[in-house]
PDB file of C-alpha atoms in Angstrom:
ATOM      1  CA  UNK A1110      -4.392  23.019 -14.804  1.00  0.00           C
ATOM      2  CA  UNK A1111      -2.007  20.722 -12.914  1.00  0.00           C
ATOM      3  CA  UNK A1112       0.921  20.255 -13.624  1.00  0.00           C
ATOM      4  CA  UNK A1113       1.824  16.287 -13.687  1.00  0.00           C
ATOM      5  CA  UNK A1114       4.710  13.895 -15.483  1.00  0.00           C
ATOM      6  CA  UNK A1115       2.650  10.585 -15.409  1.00  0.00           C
ATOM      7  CA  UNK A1116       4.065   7.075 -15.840  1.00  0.00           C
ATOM      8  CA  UNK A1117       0.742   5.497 -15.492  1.00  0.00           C
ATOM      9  CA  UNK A1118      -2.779   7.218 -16.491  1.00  0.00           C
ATOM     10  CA  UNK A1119      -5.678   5.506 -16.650  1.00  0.00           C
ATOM     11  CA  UNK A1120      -9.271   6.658 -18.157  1.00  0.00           C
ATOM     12  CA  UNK A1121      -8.017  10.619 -18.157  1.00  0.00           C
ATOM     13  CA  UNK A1122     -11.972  11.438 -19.429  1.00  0.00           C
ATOM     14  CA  UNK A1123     -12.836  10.258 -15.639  1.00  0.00           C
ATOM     15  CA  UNK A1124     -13.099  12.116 -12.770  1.00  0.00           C
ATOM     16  CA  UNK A1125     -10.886   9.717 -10.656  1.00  0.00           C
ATOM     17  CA  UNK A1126      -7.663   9.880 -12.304  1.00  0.00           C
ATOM     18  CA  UNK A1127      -5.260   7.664 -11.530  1.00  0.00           C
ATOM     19  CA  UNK A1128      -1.266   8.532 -12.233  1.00  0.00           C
ATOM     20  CA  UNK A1129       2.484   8.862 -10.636  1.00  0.00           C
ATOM     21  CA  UNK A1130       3.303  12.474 -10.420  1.00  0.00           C
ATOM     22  CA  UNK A1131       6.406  13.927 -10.161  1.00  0.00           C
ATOM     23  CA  UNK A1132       5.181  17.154  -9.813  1.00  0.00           C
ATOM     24  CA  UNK A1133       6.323  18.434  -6.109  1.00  0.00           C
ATOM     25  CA  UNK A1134       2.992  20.721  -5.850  1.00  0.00           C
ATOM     26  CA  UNK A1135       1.208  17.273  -6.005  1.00  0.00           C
ATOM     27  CA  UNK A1136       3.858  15.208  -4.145  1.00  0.00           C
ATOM     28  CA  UNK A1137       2.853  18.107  -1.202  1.00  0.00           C
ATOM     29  CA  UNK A1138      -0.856  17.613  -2.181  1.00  0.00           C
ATOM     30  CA  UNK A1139      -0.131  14.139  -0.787  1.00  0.00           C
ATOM     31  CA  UNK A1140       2.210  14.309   2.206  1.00  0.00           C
ATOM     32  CA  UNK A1141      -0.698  16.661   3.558  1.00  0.00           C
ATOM     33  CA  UNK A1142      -3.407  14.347   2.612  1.00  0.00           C
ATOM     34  CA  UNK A1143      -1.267  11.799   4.567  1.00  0.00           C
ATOM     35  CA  UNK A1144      -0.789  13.319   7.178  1.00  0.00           C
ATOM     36  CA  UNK A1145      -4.191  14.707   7.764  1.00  0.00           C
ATOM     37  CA  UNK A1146      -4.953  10.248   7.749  1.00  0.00           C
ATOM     38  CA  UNK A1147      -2.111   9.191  10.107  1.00  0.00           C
ATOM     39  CA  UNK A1148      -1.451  12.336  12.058  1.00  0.00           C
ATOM     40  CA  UNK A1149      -5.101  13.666  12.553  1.00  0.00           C
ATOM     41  CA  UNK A1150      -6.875  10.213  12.422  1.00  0.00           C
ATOM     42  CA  UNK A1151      -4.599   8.061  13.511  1.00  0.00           C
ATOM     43  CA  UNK A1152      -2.400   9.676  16.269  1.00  0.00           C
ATOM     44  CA  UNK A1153       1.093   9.278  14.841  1.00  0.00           C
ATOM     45  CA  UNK A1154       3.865  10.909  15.822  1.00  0.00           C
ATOM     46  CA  UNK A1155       5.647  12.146  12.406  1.00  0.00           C
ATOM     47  CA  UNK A1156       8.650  13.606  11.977  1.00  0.00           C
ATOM     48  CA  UNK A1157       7.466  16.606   9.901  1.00  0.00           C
ATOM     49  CA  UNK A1158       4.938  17.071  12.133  1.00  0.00           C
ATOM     50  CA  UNK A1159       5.600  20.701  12.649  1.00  0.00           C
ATOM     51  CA  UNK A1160       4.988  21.443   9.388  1.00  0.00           C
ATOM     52  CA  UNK A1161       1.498  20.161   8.926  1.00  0.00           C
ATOM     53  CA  UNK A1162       2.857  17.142   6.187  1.00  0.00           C
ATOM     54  CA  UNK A1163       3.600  13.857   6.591  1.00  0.00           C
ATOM     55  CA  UNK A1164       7.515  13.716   4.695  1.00  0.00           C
ATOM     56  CA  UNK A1165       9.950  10.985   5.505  1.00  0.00           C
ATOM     57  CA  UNK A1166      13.590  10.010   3.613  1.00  0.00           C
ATOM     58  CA  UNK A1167      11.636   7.165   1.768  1.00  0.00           C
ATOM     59  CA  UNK A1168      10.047   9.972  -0.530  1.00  0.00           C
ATOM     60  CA  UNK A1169      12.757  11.410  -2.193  1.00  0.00           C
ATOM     61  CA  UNK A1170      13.748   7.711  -3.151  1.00  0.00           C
ATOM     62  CA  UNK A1171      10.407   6.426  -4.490  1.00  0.00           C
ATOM     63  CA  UNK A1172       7.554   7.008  -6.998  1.00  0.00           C
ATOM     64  CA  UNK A1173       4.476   8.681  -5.887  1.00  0.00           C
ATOM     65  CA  UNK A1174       1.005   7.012  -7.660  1.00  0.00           C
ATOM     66  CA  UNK A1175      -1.880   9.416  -6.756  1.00  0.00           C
ATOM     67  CA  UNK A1176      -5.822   9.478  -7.144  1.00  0.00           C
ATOM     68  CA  UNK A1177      -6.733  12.615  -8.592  1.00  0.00           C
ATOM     69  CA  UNK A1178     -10.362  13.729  -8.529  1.00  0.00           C
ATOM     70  CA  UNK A1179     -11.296  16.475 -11.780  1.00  0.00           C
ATOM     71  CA  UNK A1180     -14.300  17.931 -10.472  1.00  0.00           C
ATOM     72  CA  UNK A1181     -12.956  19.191  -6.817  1.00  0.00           C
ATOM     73  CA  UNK A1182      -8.889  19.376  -8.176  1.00  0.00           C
ATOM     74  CA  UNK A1183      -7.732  17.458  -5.489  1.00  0.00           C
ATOM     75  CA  UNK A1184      -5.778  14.423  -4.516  1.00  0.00           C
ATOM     76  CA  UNK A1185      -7.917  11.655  -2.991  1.00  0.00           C
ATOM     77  CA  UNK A1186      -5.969   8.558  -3.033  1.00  0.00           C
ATOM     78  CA  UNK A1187      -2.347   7.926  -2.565  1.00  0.00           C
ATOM     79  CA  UNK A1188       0.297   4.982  -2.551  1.00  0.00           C
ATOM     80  CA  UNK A1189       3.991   5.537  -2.630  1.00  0.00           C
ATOM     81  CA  UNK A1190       6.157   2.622  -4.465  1.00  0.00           C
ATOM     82  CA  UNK A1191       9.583   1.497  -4.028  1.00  0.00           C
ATOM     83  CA  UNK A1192      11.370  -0.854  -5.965  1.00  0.00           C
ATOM     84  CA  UNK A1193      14.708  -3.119  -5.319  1.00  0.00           C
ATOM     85  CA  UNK A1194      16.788  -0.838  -7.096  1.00  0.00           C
ATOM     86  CA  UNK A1195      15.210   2.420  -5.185  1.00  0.00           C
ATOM     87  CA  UNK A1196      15.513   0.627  -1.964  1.00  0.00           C
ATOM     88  CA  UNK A1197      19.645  -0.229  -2.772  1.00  0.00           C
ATOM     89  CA  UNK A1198      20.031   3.182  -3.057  1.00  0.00           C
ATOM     90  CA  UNK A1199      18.173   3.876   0.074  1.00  0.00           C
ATOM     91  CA  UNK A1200      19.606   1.398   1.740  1.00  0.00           C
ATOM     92  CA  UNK A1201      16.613  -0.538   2.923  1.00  0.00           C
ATOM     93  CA  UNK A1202      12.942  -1.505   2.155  1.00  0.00           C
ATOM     94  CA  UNK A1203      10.518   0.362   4.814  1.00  0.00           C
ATOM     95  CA  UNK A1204       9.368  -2.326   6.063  1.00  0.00           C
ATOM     96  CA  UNK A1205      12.847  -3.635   6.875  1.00  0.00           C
ATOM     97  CA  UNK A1206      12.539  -0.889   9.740  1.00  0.00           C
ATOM     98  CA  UNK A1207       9.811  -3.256  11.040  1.00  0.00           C
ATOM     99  CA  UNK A1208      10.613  -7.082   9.872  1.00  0.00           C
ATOM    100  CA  UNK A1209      13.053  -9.364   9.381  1.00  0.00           C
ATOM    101  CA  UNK A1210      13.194 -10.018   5.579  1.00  0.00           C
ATOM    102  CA  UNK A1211      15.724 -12.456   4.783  1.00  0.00           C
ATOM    103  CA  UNK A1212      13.808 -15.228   3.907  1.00  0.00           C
ATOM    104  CA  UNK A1213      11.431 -13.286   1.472  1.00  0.00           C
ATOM    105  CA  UNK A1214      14.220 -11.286  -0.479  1.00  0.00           C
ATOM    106  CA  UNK A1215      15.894 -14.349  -1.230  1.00  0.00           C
ATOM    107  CA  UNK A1216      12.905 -15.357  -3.360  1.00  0.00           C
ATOM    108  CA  UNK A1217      13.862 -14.815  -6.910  1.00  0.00           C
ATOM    109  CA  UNK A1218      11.936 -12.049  -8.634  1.00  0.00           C
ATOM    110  CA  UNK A1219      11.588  -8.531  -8.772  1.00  0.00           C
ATOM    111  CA  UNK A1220      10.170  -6.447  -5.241  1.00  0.00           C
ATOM    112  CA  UNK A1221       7.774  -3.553  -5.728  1.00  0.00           C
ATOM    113  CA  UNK A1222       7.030  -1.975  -1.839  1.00  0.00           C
ATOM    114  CA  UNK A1223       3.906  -0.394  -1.471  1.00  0.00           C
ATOM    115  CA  UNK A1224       3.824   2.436   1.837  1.00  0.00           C
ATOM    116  CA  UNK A1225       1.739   5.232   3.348  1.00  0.00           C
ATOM    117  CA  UNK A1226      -1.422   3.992   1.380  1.00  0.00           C
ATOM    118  CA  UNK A1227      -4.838   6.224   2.060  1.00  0.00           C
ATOM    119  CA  UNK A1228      -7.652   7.354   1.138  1.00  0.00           C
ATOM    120  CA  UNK A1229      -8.921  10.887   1.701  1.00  0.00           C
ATOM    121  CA  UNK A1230     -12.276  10.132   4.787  1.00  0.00           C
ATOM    122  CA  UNK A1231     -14.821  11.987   2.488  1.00  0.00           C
ATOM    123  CA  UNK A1232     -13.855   9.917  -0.100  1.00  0.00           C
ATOM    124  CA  UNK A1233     -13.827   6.235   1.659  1.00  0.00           C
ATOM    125  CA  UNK A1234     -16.706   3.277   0.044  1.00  0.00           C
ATOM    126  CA  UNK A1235     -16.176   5.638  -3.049  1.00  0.00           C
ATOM    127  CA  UNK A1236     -13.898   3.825  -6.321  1.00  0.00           C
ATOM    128  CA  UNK A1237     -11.010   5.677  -5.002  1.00  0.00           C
ATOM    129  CA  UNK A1238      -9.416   2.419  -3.338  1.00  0.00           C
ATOM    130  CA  UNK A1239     -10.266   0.400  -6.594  1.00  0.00           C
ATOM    131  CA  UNK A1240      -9.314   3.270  -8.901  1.00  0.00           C
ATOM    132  CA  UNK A1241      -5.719   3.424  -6.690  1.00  0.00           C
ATOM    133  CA  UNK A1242      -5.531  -0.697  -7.252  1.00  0.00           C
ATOM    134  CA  UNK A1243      -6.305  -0.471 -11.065  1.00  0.00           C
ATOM    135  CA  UNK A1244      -3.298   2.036 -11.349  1.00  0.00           C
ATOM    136  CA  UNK A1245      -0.950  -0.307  -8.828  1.00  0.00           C
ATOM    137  CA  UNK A1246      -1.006  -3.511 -10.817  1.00  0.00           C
ATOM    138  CA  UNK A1247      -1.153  -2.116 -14.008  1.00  0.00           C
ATOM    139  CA  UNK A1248       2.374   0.023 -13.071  1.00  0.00           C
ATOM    140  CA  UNK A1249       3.632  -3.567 -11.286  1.00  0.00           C
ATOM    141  CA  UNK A1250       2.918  -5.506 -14.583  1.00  0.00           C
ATOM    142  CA  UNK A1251       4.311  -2.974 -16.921  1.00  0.00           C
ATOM    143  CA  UNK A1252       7.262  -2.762 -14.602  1.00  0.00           C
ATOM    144  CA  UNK A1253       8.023  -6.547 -14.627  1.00  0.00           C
ATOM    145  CA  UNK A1254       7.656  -7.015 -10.941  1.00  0.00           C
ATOM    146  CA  UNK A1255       7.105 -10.099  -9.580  1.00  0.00           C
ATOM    147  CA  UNK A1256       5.938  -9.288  -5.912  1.00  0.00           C
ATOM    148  CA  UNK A1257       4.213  -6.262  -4.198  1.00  0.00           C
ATOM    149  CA  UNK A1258       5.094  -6.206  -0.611  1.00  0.00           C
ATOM    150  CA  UNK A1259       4.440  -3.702   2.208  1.00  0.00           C
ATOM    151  CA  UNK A1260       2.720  -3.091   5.594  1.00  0.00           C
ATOM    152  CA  UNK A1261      -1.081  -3.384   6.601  1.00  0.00           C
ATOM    153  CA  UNK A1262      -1.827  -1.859   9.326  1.00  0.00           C
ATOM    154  CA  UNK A1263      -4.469  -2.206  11.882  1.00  0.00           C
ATOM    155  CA  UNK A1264      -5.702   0.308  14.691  1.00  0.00           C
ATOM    156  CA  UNK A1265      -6.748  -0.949  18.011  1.00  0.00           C
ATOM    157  CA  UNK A1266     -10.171  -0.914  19.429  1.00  0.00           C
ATOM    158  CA  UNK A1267     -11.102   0.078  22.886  1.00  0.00           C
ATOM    159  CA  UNK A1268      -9.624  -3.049  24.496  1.00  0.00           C
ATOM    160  CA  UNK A1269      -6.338  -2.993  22.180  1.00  0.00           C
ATOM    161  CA  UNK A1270      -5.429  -4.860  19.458  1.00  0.00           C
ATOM    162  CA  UNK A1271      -7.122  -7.805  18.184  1.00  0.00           C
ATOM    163  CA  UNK A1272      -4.209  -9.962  17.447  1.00  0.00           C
ATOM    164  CA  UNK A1273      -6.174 -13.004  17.392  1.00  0.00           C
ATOM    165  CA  UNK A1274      -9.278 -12.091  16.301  1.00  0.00           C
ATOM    166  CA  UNK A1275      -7.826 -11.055  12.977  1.00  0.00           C
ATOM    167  CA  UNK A1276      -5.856 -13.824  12.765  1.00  0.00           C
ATOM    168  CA  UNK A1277      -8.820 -16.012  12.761  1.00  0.00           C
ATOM    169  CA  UNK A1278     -10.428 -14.295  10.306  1.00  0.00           C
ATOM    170  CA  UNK A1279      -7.375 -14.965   7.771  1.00  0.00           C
ATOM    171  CA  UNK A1280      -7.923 -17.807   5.614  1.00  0.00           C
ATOM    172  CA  UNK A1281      -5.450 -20.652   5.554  1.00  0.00           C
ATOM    173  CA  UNK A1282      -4.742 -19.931   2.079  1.00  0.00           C
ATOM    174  CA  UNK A1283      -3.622 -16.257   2.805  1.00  0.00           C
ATOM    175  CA  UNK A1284      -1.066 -17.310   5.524  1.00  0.00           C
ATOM    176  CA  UNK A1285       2.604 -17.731   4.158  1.00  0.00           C
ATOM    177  CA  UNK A1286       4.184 -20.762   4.384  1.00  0.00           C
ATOM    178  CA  UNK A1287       7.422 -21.251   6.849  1.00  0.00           C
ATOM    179  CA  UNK A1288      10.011 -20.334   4.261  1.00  0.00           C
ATOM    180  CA  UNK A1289       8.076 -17.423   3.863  1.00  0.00           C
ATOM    181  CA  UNK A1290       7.788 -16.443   7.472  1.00  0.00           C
ATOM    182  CA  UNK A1291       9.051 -12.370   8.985  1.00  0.00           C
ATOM    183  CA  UNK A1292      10.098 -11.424  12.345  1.00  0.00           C
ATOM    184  CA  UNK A1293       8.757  -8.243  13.860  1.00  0.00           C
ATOM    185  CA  UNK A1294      11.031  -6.266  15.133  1.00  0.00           C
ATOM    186  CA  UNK A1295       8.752  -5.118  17.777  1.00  0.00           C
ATOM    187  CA  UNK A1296       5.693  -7.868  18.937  1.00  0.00           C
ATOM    188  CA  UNK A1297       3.024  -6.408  19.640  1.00  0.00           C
ATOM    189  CA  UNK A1298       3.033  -5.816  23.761  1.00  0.00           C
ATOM    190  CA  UNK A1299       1.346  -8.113  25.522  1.00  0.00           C
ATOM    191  CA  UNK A1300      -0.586  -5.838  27.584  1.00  0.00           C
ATOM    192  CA  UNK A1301      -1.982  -4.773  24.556  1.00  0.00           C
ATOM    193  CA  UNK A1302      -2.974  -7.168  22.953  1.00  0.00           C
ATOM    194  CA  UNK A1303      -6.909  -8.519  23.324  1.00  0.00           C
ATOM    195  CA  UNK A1304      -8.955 -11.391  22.010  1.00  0.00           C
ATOM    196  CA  UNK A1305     -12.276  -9.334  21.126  1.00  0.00           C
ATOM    197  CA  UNK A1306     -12.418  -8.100  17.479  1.00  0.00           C
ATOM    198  CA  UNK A1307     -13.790  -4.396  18.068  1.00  0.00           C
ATOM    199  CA  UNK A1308     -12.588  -2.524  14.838  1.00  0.00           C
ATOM    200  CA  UNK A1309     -12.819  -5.359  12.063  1.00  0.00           C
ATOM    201  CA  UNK A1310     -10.204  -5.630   9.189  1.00  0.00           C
ATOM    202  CA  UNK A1311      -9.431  -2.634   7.571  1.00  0.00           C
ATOM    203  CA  UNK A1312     -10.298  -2.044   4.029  1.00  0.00           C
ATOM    204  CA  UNK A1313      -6.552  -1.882   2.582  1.00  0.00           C
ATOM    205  CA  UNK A1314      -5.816  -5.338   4.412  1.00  0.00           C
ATOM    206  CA  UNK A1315      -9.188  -6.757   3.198  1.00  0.00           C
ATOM    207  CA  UNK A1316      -8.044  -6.081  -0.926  1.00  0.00           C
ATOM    208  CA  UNK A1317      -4.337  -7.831  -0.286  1.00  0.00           C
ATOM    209  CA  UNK A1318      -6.420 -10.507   1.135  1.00  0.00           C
ATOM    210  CA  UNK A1319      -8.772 -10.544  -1.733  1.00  0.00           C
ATOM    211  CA  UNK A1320      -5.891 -10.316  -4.189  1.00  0.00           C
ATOM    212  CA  UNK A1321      -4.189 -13.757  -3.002  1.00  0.00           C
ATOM    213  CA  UNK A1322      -1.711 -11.763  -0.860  1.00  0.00           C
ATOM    214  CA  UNK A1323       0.043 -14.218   2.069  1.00  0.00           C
ATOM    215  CA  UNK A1324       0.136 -11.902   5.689  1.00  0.00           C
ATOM    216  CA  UNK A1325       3.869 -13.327   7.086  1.00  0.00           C
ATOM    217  CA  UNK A1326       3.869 -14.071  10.410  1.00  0.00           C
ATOM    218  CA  UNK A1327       3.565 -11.910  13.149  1.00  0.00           C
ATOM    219  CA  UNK A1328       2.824  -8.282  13.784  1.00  0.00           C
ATOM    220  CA  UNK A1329       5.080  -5.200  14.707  1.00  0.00           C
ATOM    221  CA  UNK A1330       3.741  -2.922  17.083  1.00  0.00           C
ATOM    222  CA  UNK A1331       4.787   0.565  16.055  1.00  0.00           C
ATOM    223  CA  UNK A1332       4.327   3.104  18.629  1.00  0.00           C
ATOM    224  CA  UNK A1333       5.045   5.886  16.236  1.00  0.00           C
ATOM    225  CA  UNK A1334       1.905   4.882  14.872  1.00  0.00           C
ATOM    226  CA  UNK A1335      -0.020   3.447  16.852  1.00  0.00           C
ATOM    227  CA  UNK A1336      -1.028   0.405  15.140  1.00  0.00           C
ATOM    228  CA  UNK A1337       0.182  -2.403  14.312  1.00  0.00           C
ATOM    229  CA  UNK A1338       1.468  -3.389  11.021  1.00  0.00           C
ATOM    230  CA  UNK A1339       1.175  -7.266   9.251  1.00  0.00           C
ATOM    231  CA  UNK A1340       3.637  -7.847   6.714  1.00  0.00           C
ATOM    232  CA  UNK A1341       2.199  -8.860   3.542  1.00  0.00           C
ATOM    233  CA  UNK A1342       3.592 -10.244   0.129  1.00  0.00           C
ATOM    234  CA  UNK A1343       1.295 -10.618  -2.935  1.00  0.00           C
ATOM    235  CA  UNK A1344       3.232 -12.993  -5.475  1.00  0.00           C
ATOM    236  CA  UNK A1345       1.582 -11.201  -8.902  1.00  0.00           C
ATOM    237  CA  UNK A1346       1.457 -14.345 -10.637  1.00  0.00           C
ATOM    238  CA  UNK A1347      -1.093 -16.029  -8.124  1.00  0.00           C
ATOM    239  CA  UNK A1348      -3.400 -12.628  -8.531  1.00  0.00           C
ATOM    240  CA  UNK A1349      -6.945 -14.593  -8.826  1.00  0.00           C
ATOM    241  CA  UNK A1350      -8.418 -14.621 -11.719  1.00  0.00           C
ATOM    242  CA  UNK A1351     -11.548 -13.270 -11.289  1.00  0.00           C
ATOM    243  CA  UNK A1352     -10.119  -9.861  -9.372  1.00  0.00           C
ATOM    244  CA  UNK A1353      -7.632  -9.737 -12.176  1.00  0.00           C
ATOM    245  CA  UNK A1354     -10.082  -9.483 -14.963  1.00  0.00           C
ATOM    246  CA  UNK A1355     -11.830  -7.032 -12.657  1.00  0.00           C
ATOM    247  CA  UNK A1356      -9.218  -4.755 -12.121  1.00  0.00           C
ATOM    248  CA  UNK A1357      -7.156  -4.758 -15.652  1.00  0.00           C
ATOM    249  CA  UNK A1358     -10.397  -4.163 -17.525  1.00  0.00           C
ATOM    250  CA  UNK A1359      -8.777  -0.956 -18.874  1.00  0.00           C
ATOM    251  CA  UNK A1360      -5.156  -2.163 -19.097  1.00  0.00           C
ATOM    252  CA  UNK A1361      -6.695  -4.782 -21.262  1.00  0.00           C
ATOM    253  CA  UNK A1362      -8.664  -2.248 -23.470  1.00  0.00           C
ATOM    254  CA  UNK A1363      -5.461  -0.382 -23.997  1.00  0.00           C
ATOM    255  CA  UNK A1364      -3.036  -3.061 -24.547  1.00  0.00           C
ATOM    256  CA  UNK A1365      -4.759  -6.050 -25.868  1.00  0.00           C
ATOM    257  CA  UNK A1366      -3.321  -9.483 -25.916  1.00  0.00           C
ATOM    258  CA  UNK A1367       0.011  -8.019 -24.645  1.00  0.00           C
ATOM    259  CA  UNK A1368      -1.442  -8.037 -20.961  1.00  0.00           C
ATOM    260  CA  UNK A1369      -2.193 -11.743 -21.350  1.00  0.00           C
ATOM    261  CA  UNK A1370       1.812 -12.131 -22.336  1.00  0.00           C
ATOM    262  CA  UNK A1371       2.777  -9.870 -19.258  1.00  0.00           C
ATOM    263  CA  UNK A1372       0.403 -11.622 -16.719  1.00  0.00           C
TER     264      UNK A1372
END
């Protein structure tokens, strides 16, 4: 049996579980899953390399929500989460590594970071992803926060990296207004960069979108990587409606009218 201490569990009787673990046999579970996504898929160049797990100093700071599948025992899905008071003690967000982010932390509210988000490949157009966002906003409105906010990133094609193309294909109403605006630390090279969309928005970056999330500004080009990241921030209280009733169907059935209060 595994051996879990879960903050958030949704539908146990499933076989997609969805929980934050605190278990380190599961914690591992992940940090291999992850790097078997951005190591083995991806190309990046991790610091843990050598050990065949993707581990970084954000992980002993933050909470660890995994999809868990009962029929094969194994992790599927993973997000890590960091909140304000997490990222004091760490002494910065992740994605402060990558942005600029005065002008969003001044915004009054409560900051929930979400980081190293995947999905394990045999398990991709599955309902991990939506199982994994079910779990994320019902932890962010039990926890009070009032934004999620965290990297999407975006591999290149053959010709490089589509910085305009996917900027086209943002809606008006997804791109943050000036106040809200980021600076990447890094701008994506322009030797690099291409106008042909060859690899198409990614499906992490396509549910922020669909969420009501606002992409800040510019991209960072992170080499370690090899992609490049948008900055995104999802204010929870502009969630729209219809993807909210979709994915707190069973925080509703649990809690009642007391989701109504929280949202």
């Amino acid at each position: 049996m595994k051996n879990i201490d879960a903050a958030v569990q949704i539908k146990p009787a499933r076989r997609l579980e969805c929980f934050v673990t605190r278990s380190e046999e599961l914690i591992r579970q992940a940090q291999v899953l992850r790097y078997r996504v951005f190591a083995g898929e991806m190309g990046a160049r991790l610091k843990s390399a050598s050990e065949g797990i993707d581990h970084d100093e954000v992980d002993d700071y933050c909470e660890h929500l995994v999809v868990f599948d009962n029929v094969t025992h194994k992790i599927v899905g993973y997000t890590r989460l960091l909140n304000q008071y997490q990222a004091q003690r760490l002494g910065r967000f992740y994605s402060e590594s990558e942005f600029d982010l005065d002008q969003v932390l001044t915004l009054p509210g409560r900051f929930l970071e979400i980081g190293r988000t995947c999905v394990d490949p045999d398990y991709r157009g599955s309902a991990v992803l939506t199982t994994l966002w079910t779990g994320l906003v019902q932890y962010a409105l039990e926890g009070g926060f009032n934004y999620l906010l965290g990297c999407a990133s975006i591999t290149p094609g053959p010709s490089g990296f589509a910085v305009d193309a996917v900027y086209r294909s943002i809606d008006a109403r997804n791109k943050a207004p000036a106040s809200m605006q980021v600076m990447p630390s890094v701008p994506v090279p322009a030797h690099l960069r291409c106008k042909r969309d060859e690899s198409g928005i990614p499906p992490l970056l396509k549910a922020y979108l669909r969420f009501g999330a606002l992409v800040c500004g510019e991209p960072c080009w992170d080499e370690d990587f090899n992609c490049m990241d948008l900055f995104v921030l999802l204010p929870l209280d502009q969630l729209q409606e219809r993807y909210s009733k979709h994915y707190m169907r069973d925080y509703q059935e649990t809690h009642g009218d007391r989701c109504a209060a929280v949202l």
